[in-house]
Structures are given as C-alpha cells and as structure tokens.
C-alpha cells in the first residue's frame, strides 16, 4: 500500500490497493503451494487435522472435514475436494471406499461414505512437532503449522495445479522412484 494520504481519495487508488491486497492473499493463502513443503494451505491443514485425529483407524472424511474447519475457514466443499485430490494420489492418505477415478472422471462418493487415514509414509516423512513453526489459526483458538517439515519433495511427487490472481502454476507429478534416486 502506498503511504500517500491522498491516494485513497481516488477510486482508482482504492482499487489498486485493494486489488493488490486481495491478489497477495489469494496467492499466499489459497491457490499456490509453499515451496518448503509443497502443500497448499488447505492441504497442510487437512494433514495437520488428520494427524490430530490419528489413532491408526480410518476416519470418515466428513469428520476429517469438520476437524479441518477448525483451521480452514473457507467451507466444507473446498476441504472435501482437497481431501479427495490428496487421497487419489495414493501417497499421503490411505483411502477406503469409492474415491472416484481421475482417469475416467468418476467423482468420489459423499464424504460421509468414504474413509481415510494417514499413510505410514506420511507419518514418517511429513510431521515433526519439534521442528515445526506454529502459528495461531484464523480465529486464534488453536495452533497450526506454518509449513510442515517434509523430508521428501512432495511438490514434485504429487504435482500441483493452482490458479490465482495474475498467477498460475502447474507442476506435473514425477516418478517416485526417480525422485528417491535423485
């Protein structure tokens, strides 16, 4: 934002400032993954919520969505869709039920019918509370990770696609074995 006090006197100045604020928010807080852990904020919050619920058993996705809403204020539909996308990649989430098929375009069953839990890989590679930087959640009631201390290039393994204001990213998924060898 500019320091000129007369800048907001014009409608153009207001649009300029508010557009830049909104664009920065969408880029940093919604659409584009963080380079450190390769996760978008909703994905990071889902994994954190799943780690909180983790007792080794499967949880209904509807319950995971509800727990994630403690950290992600953007609605249950976006959280459910993000869980399905993570689950369909078969890397971090162990799935049970009809999760749809990305090849045929079939959608997943409703969140109340499908279940998920963290994979052993996710538990071993994604989490370390001692090295995680914690931030207050959107309402200040809980703490959520700024980024997760991932020990593996998730951004390359999973691939990602995101569209933000004036910015887009698309990284195709890379071969898991080739990433390990590299």
Tab-separated table of C-alpha atoms in Angstrom:
chain	number	residue	atom	x	y	z
A	1	UNK	CA	0.000	0.000	0.000
A	2	UNK	CA	1.194	3.472	-0.708
A	3	UNK	CA	1.981	5.965	2.035
A	4	UNK	CA	0.349	8.890	0.197
A	5	UNK	CA	-2.665	10.007	2.313
A	6	UNK	CA	-4.460	11.339	-0.774
A	7	UNK	CA	-4.077	8.014	-2.583
A	8	UNK	CA	-7.449	6.723	-1.305
A	9	UNK	CA	-9.182	9.915	-2.402
A	10	UNK	CA	-9.437	8.496	-5.889
A	11	UNK	CA	-11.444	5.433	-6.765
A	12	UNK	CA	-8.513	4.177	-8.837
A	13	UNK	CA	-6.224	4.359	-5.808
A	14	UNK	CA	-8.645	2.315	-3.739
A	15	UNK	CA	-8.996	-0.321	-6.460
A	16	UNK	CA	-5.230	-0.511	-6.832
A	17	UNK	CA	-4.599	-1.069	-3.126
A	18	UNK	CA	-7.488	-3.462	-2.539
A	19	UNK	CA	-6.705	-5.474	-5.652
A	20	UNK	CA	-3.080	-5.910	-4.584
A	21	UNK	CA	-4.148	-6.941	-1.069
A	22	UNK	CA	-6.639	-9.465	-2.443
A	23	UNK	CA	-4.204	-10.819	-5.038
A	24	UNK	CA	-1.498	-11.311	-2.409
A	25	UNK	CA	-3.961	-13.085	-0.115
A	26	UNK	CA	-5.138	-15.480	-2.835
A	27	UNK	CA	-1.598	-16.269	-3.959
A	28	UNK	CA	-0.175	-16.822	-0.479
A	29	UNK	CA	-3.158	-18.255	1.380
A	30	UNK	CA	-5.208	-20.230	-1.110
A	31	UNK	CA	-4.045	-21.207	-4.574
A	32	UNK	CA	-0.312	-21.800	-4.779
A	33	UNK	CA	1.705	-24.346	-2.757
A	34	UNK	CA	4.556	-23.323	-0.490
A	35	UNK	CA	7.928	-24.348	-1.842
A	36	UNK	CA	9.172	-25.640	1.539
A	37	UNK	CA	6.604	-28.403	1.928
A	38	UNK	CA	4.878	-28.488	-1.473
A	39	UNK	CA	1.429	-28.040	0.056
A	40	UNK	CA	-1.340	-25.515	-0.393
A	41	UNK	CA	-2.701	-24.162	2.905
A	42	UNK	CA	-5.849	-26.328	2.724
A	43	UNK	CA	-3.725	-29.454	2.143
A	44	UNK	CA	-1.431	-28.598	5.049
A	45	UNK	CA	-4.425	-28.025	7.305
A	46	UNK	CA	-6.018	-31.311	6.227
A	47	UNK	CA	-2.859	-33.277	7.018
A	48	UNK	CA	-2.491	-31.490	10.359
A	49	UNK	CA	-6.134	-32.235	11.235
A	50	UNK	CA	-5.693	-35.878	10.197
A	51	UNK	CA	-2.578	-36.152	12.350
A	52	UNK	CA	-4.582	-34.843	15.313
A	53	UNK	CA	-7.270	-37.488	14.718
A	54	UNK	CA	-4.798	-40.289	14.010
A	55	UNK	CA	-5.196	-43.411	16.110
A	56	UNK	CA	-4.379	-45.880	13.325
A	57	UNK	CA	-8.018	-46.401	12.334
A	58	UNK	CA	-9.889	-44.984	9.357
A	59	UNK	CA	-11.919	-41.810	9.927
A	60	UNK	CA	-14.963	-40.721	7.971
A	61	UNK	CA	-13.945	-37.966	5.562
A	62	UNK	CA	-16.877	-35.891	6.849
A	63	UNK	CA	-15.251	-35.976	10.299
A	64	UNK	CA	-11.880	-35.001	8.852
A	65	UNK	CA	-13.564	-32.106	7.036
A	66	UNK	CA	-15.142	-30.977	10.310
A	67	UNK	CA	-11.832	-31.094	12.166
A	68	UNK	CA	-10.075	-29.258	9.329
A	69	UNK	CA	-12.644	-26.452	9.530
A	70	UNK	CA	-11.058	-25.559	12.883
A	71	UNK	CA	-8.115	-24.319	10.817
A	72	UNK	CA	-9.524	-23.550	7.360
A	73	UNK	CA	-12.377	-21.008	7.218
A	74	UNK	CA	-13.255	-21.461	3.542
A	75	UNK	CA	-16.009	-24.066	3.703
A	76	UNK	CA	-16.532	-27.795	3.763
A	77	UNK	CA	-16.831	-28.276	-0.013
A	78	UNK	CA	-13.338	-26.973	-0.743
A	79	UNK	CA	-11.890	-29.070	2.078
A	80	UNK	CA	-13.682	-32.225	0.882
A	81	UNK	CA	-12.494	-31.718	-2.691
A	82	UNK	CA	-8.917	-31.201	-1.488
A	83	UNK	CA	-9.038	-34.397	0.607
A	84	UNK	CA	-10.254	-36.355	-2.423
A	85	UNK	CA	-7.438	-34.935	-4.567
A	86	UNK	CA	-4.848	-35.881	-1.942
A	87	UNK	CA	-6.376	-39.334	-1.490
A	88	UNK	CA	-6.435	-40.082	-5.207
A	89	UNK	CA	-2.659	-39.606	-5.356
A	90	UNK	CA	-2.085	-42.617	-3.032
A	91	UNK	CA	0.905	-41.086	-1.291
A	92	UNK	CA	-0.135	-39.379	1.944
A	93	UNK	CA	-3.664	-40.648	2.528
A	94	UNK	CA	-4.740	-44.291	2.811
A	95	UNK	CA	-8.269	-44.455	1.425
A	96	UNK	CA	-11.238	-46.764	1.850
A	97	UNK	CA	-14.427	-46.618	-0.211
A	98	UNK	CA	-15.286	-45.056	-3.567
A	99	UNK	CA	-12.793	-42.224	-4.086
A	100	UNK	CA	-13.576	-41.809	-7.768
A	101	UNK	CA	-11.170	-42.170	-10.653
A	102	UNK	CA	-9.103	-39.409	-12.231
A	103	UNK	CA	-8.729	-41.378	-15.462
A	104	UNK	CA	-12.447	-41.856	-16.092
A	105	UNK	CA	-13.629	-38.657	-14.436
A	106	UNK	CA	-15.830	-40.517	-11.951
A	107	UNK	CA	-16.352	-38.487	-8.790
A	108	UNK	CA	-15.848	-39.706	-5.254
A	109	UNK	CA	-18.723	-40.757	-3.024
A	110	UNK	CA	-20.029	-38.270	-0.472
A	111	UNK	CA	-17.689	-37.596	2.485
A	112	UNK	CA	-19.997	-39.485	4.860
A	113	UNK	CA	-19.413	-42.698	2.863
A	114	UNK	CA	-15.640	-42.666	2.393
A	115	UNK	CA	-12.873	-43.054	4.951
A	116	UNK	CA	-9.234	-42.103	5.225
A	117	UNK	CA	-6.176	-42.220	7.436
A	118	UNK	CA	-2.586	-41.108	7.084
A	119	UNK	CA	-0.204	-43.483	5.347
A	120	UNK	CA	2.903	-44.717	7.143
A	121	UNK	CA	4.882	-42.697	4.599
A	122	UNK	CA	3.057	-39.506	5.644
A	123	UNK	CA	3.616	-40.192	9.341
A	124	UNK	CA	7.340	-40.798	8.797
A	125	UNK	CA	8.066	-38.041	6.272
A	126	UNK	CA	5.666	-35.144	6.854
A	127	UNK	CA	5.450	-34.500	10.604
A	128	UNK	CA	7.902	-33.396	13.292
A	129	UNK	CA	6.372	-31.202	16.026
A	130	UNK	CA	9.815	-30.254	17.377
A	131	UNK	CA	10.911	-28.557	14.145
A	132	UNK	CA	7.532	-27.164	13.085
A	133	UNK	CA	6.914	-23.428	13.291
A	134	UNK	CA	3.418	-22.910	14.687
A	135	UNK	CA	1.031	-20.035	14.016
A	136	UNK	CA	-2.346	-19.178	15.530
A	137	UNK	CA	-5.295	-20.425	13.492
A	138	UNK	CA	-7.612	-17.930	11.788
A	139	UNK	CA	-9.689	-17.465	14.956
A	140	UNK	CA	-6.753	-17.659	17.383
A	141	UNK	CA	-8.117	-20.681	19.276
A	142	UNK	CA	-5.626	-23.253	18.013
A	143	UNK	CA	-2.155	-23.521	16.557
A	144	UNK	CA	-1.488	-24.715	13.021
A	145	UNK	CA	1.779	-25.345	11.177
A	146	UNK	CA	3.252	-22.526	9.089
A	147	UNK	CA	4.807	-25.209	6.896
A	148	UNK	CA	5.371	-28.892	7.572
A	149	UNK	CA	8.957	-30.204	7.855
A	150	UNK	CA	8.605	-32.589	4.911
A	151	UNK	CA	11.665	-34.768	4.256
A	152	UNK	CA	10.693	-35.514	0.657
A	153	UNK	CA	9.942	-33.309	-2.398
A	154	UNK	CA	6.142	-33.567	-2.253
A	155	UNK	CA	5.711	-30.779	-4.781
A	156	UNK	CA	7.473	-32.898	-7.397
A	157	UNK	CA	5.981	-36.242	-6.324
A	158	UNK	CA	2.343	-35.138	-6.242
A	159	UNK	CA	2.396	-32.399	-8.807
A	160	UNK	CA	0.174	-29.388	-8.338
A	161	UNK	CA	-2.119	-27.068	-10.189
A	162	UNK	CA	-3.312	-23.704	-8.970
A	163	UNK	CA	-4.779	-20.528	-10.377
A	164	UNK	CA	-4.500	-17.251	-8.522
A	165	UNK	CA	-4.953	-13.596	-9.352
A	166	UNK	CA	-2.439	-12.867	-12.103
A	167	UNK	CA	-0.559	-16.112	-11.483
A	168	UNK	CA	-0.928	-19.798	-12.271
A	169	UNK	CA	1.194	-22.842	-11.564
A	170	UNK	CA	1.200	-26.353	-12.927
A	171	UNK	CA	3.769	-28.961	-11.971
A	172	UNK	CA	3.242	-32.455	-13.324
A	173	UNK	CA	3.833	-35.362	-10.924
A	174	UNK	CA	7.230	-37.005	-11.157
A	175	UNK	CA	8.132	-40.683	-10.777
A	176	UNK	CA	8.516	-41.634	-7.102
A	177	UNK	CA	11.489	-43.978	-7.666
A	178	UNK	CA	13.316	-41.400	-9.775
A	179	UNK	CA	12.843	-38.825	-7.010
A	180	UNK	CA	14.277	-41.256	-4.448
A	181	UNK	CA	17.259	-41.959	-6.725
A	182	UNK	CA	17.868	-38.246	-7.281
